[in-house]
CSV table of C-alpha atoms and ligand atoms in Angstrom, one decimal:
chain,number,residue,atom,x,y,z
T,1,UNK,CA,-17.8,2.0,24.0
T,2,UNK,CA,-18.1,1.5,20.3
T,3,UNK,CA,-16.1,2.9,17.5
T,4,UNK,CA,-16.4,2.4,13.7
T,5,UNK,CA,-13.2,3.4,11.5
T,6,UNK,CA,-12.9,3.0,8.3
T,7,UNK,CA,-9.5,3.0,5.6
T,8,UNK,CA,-9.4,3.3,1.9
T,9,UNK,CA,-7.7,1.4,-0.6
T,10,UNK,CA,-5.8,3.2,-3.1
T,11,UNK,CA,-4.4,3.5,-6.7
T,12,UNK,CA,-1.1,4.8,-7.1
T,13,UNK,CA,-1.5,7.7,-10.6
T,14,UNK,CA,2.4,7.2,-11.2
T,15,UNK,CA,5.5,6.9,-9.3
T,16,UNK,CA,6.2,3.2,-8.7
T,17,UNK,CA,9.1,1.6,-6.8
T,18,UNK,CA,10.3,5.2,-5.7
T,19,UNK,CA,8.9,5.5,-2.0
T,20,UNK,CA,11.9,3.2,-0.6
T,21,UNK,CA,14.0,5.2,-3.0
T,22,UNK,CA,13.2,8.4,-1.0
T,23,UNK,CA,11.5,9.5,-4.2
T,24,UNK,CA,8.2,11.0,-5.7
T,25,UNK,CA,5.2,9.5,-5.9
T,26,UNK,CA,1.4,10.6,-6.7
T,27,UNK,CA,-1.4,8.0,-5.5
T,28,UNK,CA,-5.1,9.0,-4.4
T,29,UNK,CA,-7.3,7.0,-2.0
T,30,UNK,CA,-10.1,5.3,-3.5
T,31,UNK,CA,-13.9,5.1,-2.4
T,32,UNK,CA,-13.8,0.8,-1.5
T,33,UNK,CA,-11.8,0.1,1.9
T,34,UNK,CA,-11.9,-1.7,5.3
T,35,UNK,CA,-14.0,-1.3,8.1
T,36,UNK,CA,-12.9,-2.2,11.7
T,37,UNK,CA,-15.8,-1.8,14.4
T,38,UNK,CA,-14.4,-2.5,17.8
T,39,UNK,CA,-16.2,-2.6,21.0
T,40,UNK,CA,-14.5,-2.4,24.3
T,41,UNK,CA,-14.8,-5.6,26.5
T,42,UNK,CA,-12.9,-4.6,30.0
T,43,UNK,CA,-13.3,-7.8,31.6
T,44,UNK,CA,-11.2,-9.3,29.4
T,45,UNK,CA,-7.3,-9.0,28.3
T,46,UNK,CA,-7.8,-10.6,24.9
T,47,UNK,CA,-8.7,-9.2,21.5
T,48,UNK,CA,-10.8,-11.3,19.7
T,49,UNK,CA,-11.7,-10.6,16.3
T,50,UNK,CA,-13.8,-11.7,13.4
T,51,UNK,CA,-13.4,-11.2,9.8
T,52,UNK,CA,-16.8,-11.2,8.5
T,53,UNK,CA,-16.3,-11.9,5.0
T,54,UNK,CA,-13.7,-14.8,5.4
T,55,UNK,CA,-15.9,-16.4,8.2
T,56,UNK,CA,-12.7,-16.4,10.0
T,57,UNK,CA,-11.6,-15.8,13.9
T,58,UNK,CA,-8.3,-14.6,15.9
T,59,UNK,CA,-8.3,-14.4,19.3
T,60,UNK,CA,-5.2,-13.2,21.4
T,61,UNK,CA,-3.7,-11.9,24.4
T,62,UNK,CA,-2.9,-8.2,25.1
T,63,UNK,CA,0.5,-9.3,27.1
T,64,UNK,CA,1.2,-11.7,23.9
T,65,UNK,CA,-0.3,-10.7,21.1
T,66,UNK,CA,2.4,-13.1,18.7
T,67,UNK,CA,1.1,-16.5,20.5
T,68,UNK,CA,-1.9,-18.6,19.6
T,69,UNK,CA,-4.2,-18.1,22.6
T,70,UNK,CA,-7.0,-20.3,21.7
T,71,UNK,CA,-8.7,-21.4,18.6
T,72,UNK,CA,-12.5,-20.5,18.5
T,73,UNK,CA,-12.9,-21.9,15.3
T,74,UNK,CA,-11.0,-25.2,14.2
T,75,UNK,CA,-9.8,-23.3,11.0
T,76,UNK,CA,-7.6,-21.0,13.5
T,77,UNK,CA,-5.4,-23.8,14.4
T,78,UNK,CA,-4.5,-24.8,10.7
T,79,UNK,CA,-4.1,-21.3,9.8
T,80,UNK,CA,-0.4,-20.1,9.7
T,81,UNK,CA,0.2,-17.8,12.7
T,82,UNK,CA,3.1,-15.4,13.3
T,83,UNK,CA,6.2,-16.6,15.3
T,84,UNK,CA,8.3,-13.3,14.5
T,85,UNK,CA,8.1,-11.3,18.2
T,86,UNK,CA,8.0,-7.7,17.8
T,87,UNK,CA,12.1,-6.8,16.6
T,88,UNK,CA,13.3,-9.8,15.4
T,89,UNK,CA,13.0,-9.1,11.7
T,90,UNK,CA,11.4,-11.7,9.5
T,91,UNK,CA,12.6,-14.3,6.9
T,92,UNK,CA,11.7,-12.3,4.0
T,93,UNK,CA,10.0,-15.4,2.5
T,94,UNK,CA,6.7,-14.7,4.5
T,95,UNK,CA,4.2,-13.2,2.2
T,96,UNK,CA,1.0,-12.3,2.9
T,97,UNK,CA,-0.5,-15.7,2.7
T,98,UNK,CA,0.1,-15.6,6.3
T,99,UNK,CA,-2.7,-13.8,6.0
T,100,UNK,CA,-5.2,-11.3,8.5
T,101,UNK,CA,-4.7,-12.4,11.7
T,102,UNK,CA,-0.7,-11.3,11.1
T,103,UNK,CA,-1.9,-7.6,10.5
T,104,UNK,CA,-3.9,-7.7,13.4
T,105,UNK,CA,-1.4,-8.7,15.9
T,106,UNK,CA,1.3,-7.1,14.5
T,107,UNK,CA,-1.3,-3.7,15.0
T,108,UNK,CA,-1.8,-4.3,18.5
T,109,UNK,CA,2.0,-5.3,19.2
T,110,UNK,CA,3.5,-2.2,17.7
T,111,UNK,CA,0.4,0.0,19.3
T,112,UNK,CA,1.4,-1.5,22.3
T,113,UNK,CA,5.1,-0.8,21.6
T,114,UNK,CA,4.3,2.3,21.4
T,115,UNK,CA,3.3,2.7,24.7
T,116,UNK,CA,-0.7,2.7,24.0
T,117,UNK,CA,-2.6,0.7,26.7
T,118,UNK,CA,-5.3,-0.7,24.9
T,119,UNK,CA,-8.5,-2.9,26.4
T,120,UNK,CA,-9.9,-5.8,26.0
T,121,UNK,CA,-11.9,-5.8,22.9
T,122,UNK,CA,-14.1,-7.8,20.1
T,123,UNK,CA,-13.0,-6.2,16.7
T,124,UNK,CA,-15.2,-7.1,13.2
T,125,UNK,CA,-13.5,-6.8,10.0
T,126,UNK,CA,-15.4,-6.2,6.6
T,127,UNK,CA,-14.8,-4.4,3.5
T,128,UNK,CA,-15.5,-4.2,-0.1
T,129,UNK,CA,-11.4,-4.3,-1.5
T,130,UNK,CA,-11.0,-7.2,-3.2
T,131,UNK,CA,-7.4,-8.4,-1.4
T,132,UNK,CA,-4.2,-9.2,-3.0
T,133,UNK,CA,-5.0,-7.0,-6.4
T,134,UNK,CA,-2.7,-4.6,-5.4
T,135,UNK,CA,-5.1,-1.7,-4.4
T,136,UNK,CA,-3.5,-1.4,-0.9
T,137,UNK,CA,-5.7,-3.7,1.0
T,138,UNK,CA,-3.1,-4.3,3.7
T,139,UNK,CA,-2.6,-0.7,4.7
T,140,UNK,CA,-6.5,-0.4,4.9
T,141,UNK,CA,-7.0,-3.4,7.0
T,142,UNK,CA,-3.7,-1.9,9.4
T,143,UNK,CA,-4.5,1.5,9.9
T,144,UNK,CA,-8.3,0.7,10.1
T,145,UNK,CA,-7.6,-1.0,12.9
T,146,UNK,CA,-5.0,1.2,14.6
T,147,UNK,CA,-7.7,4.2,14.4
T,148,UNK,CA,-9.9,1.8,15.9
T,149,UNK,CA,-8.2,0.7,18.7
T,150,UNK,CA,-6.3,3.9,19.1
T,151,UNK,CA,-10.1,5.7,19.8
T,152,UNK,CA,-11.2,3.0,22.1
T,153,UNK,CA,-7.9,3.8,24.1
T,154,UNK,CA,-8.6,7.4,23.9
T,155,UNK,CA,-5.5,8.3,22.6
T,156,UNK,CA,-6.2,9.9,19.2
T,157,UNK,CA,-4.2,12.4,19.8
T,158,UNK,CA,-1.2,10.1,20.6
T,159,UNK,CA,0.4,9.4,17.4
T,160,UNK,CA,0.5,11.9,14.3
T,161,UNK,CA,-1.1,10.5,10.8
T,162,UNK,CA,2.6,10.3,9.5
T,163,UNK,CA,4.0,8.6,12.7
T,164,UNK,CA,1.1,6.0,12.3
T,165,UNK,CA,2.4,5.3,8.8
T,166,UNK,CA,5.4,4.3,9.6
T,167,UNK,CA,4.0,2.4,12.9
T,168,UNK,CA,1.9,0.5,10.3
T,169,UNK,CA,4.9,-0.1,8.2
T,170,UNK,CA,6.7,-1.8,10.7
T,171,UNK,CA,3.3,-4.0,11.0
T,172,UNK,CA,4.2,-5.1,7.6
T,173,UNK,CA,7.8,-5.5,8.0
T,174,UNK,CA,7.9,-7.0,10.7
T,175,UNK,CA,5.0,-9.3,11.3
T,176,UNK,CA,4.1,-9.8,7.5
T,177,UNK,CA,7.5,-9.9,5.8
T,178,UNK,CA,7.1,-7.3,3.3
T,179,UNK,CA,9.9,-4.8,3.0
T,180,UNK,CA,7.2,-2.1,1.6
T,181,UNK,CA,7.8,1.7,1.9
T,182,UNK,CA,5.2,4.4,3.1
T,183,UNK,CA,3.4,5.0,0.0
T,184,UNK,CA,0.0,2.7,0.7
T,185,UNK,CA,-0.4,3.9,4.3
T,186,UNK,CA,0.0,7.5,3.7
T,187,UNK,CA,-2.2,7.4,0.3
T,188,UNK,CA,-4.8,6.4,2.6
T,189,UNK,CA,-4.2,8.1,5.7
T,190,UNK,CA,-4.1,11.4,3.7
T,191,UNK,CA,-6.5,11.1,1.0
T,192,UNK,CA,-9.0,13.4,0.0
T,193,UNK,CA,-12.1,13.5,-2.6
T,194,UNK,CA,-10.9,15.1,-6.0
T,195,UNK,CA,-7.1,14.6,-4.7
T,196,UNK,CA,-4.3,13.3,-5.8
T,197,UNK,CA,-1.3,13.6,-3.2
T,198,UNK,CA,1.8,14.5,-4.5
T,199,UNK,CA,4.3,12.6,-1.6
T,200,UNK,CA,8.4,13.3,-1.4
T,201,UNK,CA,9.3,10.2,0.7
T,202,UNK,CA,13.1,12.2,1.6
T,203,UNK,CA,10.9,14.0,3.8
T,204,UNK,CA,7.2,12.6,3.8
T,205,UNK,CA,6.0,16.4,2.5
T,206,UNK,CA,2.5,15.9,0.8
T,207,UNK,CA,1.6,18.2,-1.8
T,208,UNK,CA,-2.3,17.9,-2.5
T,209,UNK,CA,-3.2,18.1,-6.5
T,210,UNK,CA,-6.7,18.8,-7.9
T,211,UNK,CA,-7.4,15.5,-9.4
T,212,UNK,CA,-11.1,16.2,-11.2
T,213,UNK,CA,-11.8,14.3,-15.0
T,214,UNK,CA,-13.2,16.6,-17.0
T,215,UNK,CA,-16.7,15.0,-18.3
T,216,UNK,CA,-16.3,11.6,-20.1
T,217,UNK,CA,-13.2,11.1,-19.1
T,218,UNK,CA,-12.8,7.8,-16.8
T,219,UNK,CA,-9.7,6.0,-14.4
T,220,UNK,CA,-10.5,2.1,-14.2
T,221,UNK,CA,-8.6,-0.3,-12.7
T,222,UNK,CA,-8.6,-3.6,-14.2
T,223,UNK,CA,-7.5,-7.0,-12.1
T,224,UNK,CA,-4.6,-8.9,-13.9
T,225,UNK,CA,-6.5,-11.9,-12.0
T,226,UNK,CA,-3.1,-13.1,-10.7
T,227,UNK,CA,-0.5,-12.9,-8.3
T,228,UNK,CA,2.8,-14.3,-8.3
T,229,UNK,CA,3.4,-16.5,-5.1
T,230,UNK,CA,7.0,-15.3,-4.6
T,231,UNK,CA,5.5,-11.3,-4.7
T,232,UNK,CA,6.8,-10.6,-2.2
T,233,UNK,CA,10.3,-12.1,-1.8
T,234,UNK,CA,10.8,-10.4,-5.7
T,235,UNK,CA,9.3,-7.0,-4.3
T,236,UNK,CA,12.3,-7.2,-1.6
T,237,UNK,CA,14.6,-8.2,-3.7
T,238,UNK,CA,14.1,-5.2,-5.7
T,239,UNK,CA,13.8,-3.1,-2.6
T,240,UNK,CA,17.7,-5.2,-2.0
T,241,UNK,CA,19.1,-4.0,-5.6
T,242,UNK,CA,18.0,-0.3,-5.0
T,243,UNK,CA,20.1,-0.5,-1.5
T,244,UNK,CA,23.1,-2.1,-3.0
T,245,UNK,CA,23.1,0.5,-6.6
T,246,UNK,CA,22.9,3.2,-4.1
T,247,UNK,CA,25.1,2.0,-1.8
T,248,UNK,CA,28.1,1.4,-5.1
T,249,UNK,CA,27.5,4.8,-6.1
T,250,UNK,CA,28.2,6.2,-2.6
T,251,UNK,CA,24.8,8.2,-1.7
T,252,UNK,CA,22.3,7.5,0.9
T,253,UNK,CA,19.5,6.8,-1.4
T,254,UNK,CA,18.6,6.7,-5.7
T,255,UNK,CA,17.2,10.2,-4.8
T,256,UNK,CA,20.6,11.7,-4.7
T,257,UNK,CA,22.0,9.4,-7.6
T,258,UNK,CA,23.0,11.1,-10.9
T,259,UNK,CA,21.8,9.9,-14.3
T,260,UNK,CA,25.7,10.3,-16.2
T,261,UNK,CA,26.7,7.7,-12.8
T,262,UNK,CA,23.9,5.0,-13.8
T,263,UNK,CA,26.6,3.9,-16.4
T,264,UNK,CA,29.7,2.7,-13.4
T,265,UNK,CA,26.5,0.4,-12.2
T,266,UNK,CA,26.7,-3.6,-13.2
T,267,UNK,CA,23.1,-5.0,-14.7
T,268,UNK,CA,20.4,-5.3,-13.6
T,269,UNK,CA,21.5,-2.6,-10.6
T,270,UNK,CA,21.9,0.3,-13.5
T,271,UNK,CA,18.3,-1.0,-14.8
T,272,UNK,CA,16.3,-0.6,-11.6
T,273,UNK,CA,18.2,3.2,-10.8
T,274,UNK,CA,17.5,4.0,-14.5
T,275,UNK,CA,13.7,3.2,-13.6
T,276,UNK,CA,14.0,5.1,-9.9
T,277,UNK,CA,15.4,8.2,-11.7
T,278,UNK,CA,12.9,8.6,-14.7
T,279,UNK,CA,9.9,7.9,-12.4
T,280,UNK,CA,10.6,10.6,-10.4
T,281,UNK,CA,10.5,12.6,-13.1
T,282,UNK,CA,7.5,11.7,-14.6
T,283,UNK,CA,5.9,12.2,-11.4
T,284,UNK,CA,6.5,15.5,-11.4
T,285,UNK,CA,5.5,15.4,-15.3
T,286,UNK,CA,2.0,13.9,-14.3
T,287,UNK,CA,1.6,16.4,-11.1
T,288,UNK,CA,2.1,19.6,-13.7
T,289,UNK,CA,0.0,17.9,-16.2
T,290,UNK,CA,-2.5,17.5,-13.7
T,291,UNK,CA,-2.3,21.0,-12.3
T,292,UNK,CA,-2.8,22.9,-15.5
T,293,UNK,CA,-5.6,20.4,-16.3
T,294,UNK,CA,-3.7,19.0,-19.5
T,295,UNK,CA,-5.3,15.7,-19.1
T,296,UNK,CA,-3.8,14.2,-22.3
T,297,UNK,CA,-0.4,14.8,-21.2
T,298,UNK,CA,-0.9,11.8,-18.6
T,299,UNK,CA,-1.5,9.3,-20.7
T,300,UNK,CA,1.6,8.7,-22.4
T,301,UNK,CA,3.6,9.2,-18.9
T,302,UNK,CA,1.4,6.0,-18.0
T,303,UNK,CA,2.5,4.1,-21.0
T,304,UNK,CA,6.1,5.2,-20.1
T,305,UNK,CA,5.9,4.1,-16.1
T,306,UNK,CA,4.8,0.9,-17.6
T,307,UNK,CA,7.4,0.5,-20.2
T,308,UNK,CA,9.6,1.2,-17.7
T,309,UNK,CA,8.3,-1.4,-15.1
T,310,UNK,CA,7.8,-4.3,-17.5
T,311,UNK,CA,11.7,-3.6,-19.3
T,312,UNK,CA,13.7,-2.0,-16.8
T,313,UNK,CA,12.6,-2.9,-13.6
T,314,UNK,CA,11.7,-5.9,-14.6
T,315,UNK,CA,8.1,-6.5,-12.3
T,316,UNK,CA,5.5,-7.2,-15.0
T,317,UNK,CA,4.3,-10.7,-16.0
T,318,UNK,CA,2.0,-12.3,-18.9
T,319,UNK,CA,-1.5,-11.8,-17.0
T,320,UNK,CA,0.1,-7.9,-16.0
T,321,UNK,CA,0.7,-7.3,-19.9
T,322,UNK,CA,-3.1,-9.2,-20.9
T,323,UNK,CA,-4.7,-6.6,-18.9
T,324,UNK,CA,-2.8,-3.4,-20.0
T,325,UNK,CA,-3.3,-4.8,-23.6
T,326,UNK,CA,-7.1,-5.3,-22.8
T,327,UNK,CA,-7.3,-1.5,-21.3
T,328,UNK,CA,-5.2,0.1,-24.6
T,329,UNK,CA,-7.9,-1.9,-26.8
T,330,UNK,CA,-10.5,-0.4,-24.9
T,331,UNK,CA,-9.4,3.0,-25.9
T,332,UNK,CA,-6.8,3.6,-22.9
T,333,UNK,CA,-4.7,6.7,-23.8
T,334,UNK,CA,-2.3,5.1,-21.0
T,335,UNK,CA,-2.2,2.0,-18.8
T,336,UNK,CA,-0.3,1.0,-16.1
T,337,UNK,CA,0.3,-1.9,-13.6
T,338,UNK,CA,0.4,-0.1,-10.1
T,339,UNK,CA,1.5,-1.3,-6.5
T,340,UNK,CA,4.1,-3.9,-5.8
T,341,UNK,CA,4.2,-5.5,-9.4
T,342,UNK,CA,4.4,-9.4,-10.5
T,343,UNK,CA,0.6,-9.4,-10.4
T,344,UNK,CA,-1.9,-7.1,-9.4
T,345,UNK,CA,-4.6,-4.2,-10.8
T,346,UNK,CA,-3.7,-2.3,-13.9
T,347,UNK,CA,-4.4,1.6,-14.1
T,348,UNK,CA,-6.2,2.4,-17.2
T,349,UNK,CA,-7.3,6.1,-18.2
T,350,UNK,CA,-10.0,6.4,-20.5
T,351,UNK,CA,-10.9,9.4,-22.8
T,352,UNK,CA,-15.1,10.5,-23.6
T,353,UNK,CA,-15.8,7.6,-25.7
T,354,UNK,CA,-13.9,4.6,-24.2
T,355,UNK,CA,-15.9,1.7,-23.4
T,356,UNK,CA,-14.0,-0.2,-20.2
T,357,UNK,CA,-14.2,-3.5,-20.5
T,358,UNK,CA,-17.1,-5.4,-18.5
T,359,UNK,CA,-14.6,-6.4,-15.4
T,360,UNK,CA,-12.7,-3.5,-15.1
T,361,UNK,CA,-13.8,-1.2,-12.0
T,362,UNK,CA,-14.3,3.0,-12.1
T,363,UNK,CA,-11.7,4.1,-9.0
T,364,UNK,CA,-12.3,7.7,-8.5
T,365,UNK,CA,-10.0,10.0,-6.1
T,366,UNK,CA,-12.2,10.0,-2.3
T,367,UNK,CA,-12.1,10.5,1.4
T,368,UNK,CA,-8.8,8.9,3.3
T,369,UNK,CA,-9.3,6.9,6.2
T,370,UNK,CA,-11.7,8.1,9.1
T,371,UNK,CA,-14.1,7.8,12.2
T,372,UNK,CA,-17.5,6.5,11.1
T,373,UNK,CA,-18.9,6.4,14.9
T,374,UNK,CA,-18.2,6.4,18.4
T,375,UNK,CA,-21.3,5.5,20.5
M,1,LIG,C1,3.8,-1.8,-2.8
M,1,LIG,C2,4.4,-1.3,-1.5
M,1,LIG,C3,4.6,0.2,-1.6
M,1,LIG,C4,5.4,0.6,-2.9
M,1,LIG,C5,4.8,-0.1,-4.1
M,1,LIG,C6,5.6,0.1,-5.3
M,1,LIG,O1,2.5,-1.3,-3.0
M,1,LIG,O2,3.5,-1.6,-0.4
M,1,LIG,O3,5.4,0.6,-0.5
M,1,LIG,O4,6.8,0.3,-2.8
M,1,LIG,O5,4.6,-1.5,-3.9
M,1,LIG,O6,5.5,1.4,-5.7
């Protein structure tokens, strides 16, 4: 048996910081992604897989998916593995330079905590996301491979699209070291062409939103070109702050925090739940915008997430601030850094008559994540 699945990347509209929050968020899946094909091999106990485009190779054991089983290549033995075992929560310092082969055995551990039995198989990664510009190439590459390996198991049916989220989730916590919410997995998981989904993370409802430019109106995304190395240690701490302002104001998340109570909060706590509590809101701004097909009104509710991010919540840098100035010159009625932050893509939106610049990509609202084949 053969199976081909593939996962989207996506770009987050508006509504940054706010999935851990138990907030509002309104990302689409994008056209580029990962494909996983995966043939079953059941003489063997081992998945063994090759990433195409890094000329790379993992191989490990079903019963031990966290050890190093073997290196096929010599450039698997000087490659950073994972020592977490499935549980025992991370360091927080490991970013995602420990790079694929953690998402792949953190997939099959956490299928496989999940009572899947899986085969032996050989697994082939490729894609056409560029990685590490914050378009969500880790949730591709995770839940590419989890509706891989959960059709070669034959058992589709066994976990629900919002259940594999969170599974996928824990592949990042857990085996990556990156606190992140649910908003990459279930942007791609639930995507659609033309959609943007409107997502309340207090209870994962998803609200699909007719997200169609009128003619000669654009959405580009534009690479900053760097990425901070401490990311992701910064992104938890952020993650950290949110817990803690919560936690002083007595409520179970930011979602139930009141604007007038920001003010008993000590800096930079009231900052970050000042940022939590307006994005929500502009959310909800962009999603009505969107739905009576006042285009124009999204724009400036770009420029204000950004504001917001860059002063208040304090995640933009120099190369972040280059590119959103590069978009506005361009003729950007609103630009945005999306994802994580301290690095990354910048959202730019584009009226008839904008000429992108040369480097800056078109990202258009597609298809989430999928079966190509099964043959
Ligand atoms: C990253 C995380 C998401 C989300 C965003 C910020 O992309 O993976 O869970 O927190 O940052 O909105």
């Amino acid at each position: 048996l053969e199976v081909r699945a593939f996962a989207p990347g996506r770009v987050n509209l508006i509504g940054e910081h706010t999935d851990y929050n138990d907030g509002l968020a309104l990302p689409f899946a994008i056209a580029e992604g990962v494909t996983v094909r995966a043939r079953a091999n059941a003489a063997s106990r081992r998945i063994s897989t090759h990433a195409l485009d890094l000329g790379e190779h993992d191989e490990l054991a079903l019963h031990a998916p966290a050890m190093d089983v073997r290196s096929a290549d010599p450039s698997t033995s000087a490659a950073p593995t994972v020592s977490a075992l499935p549980g025992v929560p991370p360091l927080g310092t490991i970013t995602n330079t420990v790079g694929w082969r953690a998402f792949v055995r953190g997939t099959v551990a956490e299928l496989t905590r999940a009572g899947i039995i899986l085969p032996g198989a050989d697994l082939e990664i490729s894609g056409d996301l560029p990685r590490g510009a914050g378009l969500s190439s880790s949730a591709a590459l995770e839940v590419a491979l989890a509706l891989a390996l959960l059709e070669l198991a034959d058992a589709r049916a066994a976990i629900d699209r919002r259940e594999l989220a969170r599974l996928c989730s824990r592949v990042e916590r857990e085996w990556v070291g990156a606190r992140t919410g649910l908003l990459d997995q279930l942007a791609t998981l639930f995507g659609a062409a033309d959609t943007a989904l409107l997502i309340d993370f207090s209870d994962l409802r998803i609200e699909p939103v007719p997200l169609v430019l009128p003619h000669g109106w654009q959405m580009v995304v534009l690479d900053s070109g760097s990425r901070r190395e401490l990311a992701a240690s910064l992104y938890n701490e952020r993650r950290a702050e949110c817990a803690r302002a919560a936690e002083l104001l007595g409520v179970a998340s930011l979602r139930q925090a009141r604007l007038e109570d920001l003010a008993r909060l000590p800096a930079p706590l009231a900052q970050r739940a000042r940022h939590v509590l307006d994005e929500n809101e502009r959310v909800r701004a962009a999603a009505s915008a969107l739905r009576t097909g006042d285009l124009p009104a999204v724009g400036p509710l770009l420029d204000a997430s950004h504001a917001s991010l860059r002063d208040l919540y304090e995640t933009s840098t120099p190369a972040v601030e280059a590119a959103v100035q590069r978009l506005r010159e361009a003729g950007a009625t609103g630009a945005r850094m999306i994802g994580g932050g301290f690095g990354g893509s910048v959202l730019g939106l584009l009226p008839p008559g904008a000429q992108p610049p040369a480097d800056a990509g078109q990202v258009k609202p597609s298809a989430g994540a999928r079966l190509l084949a099964r043959e």
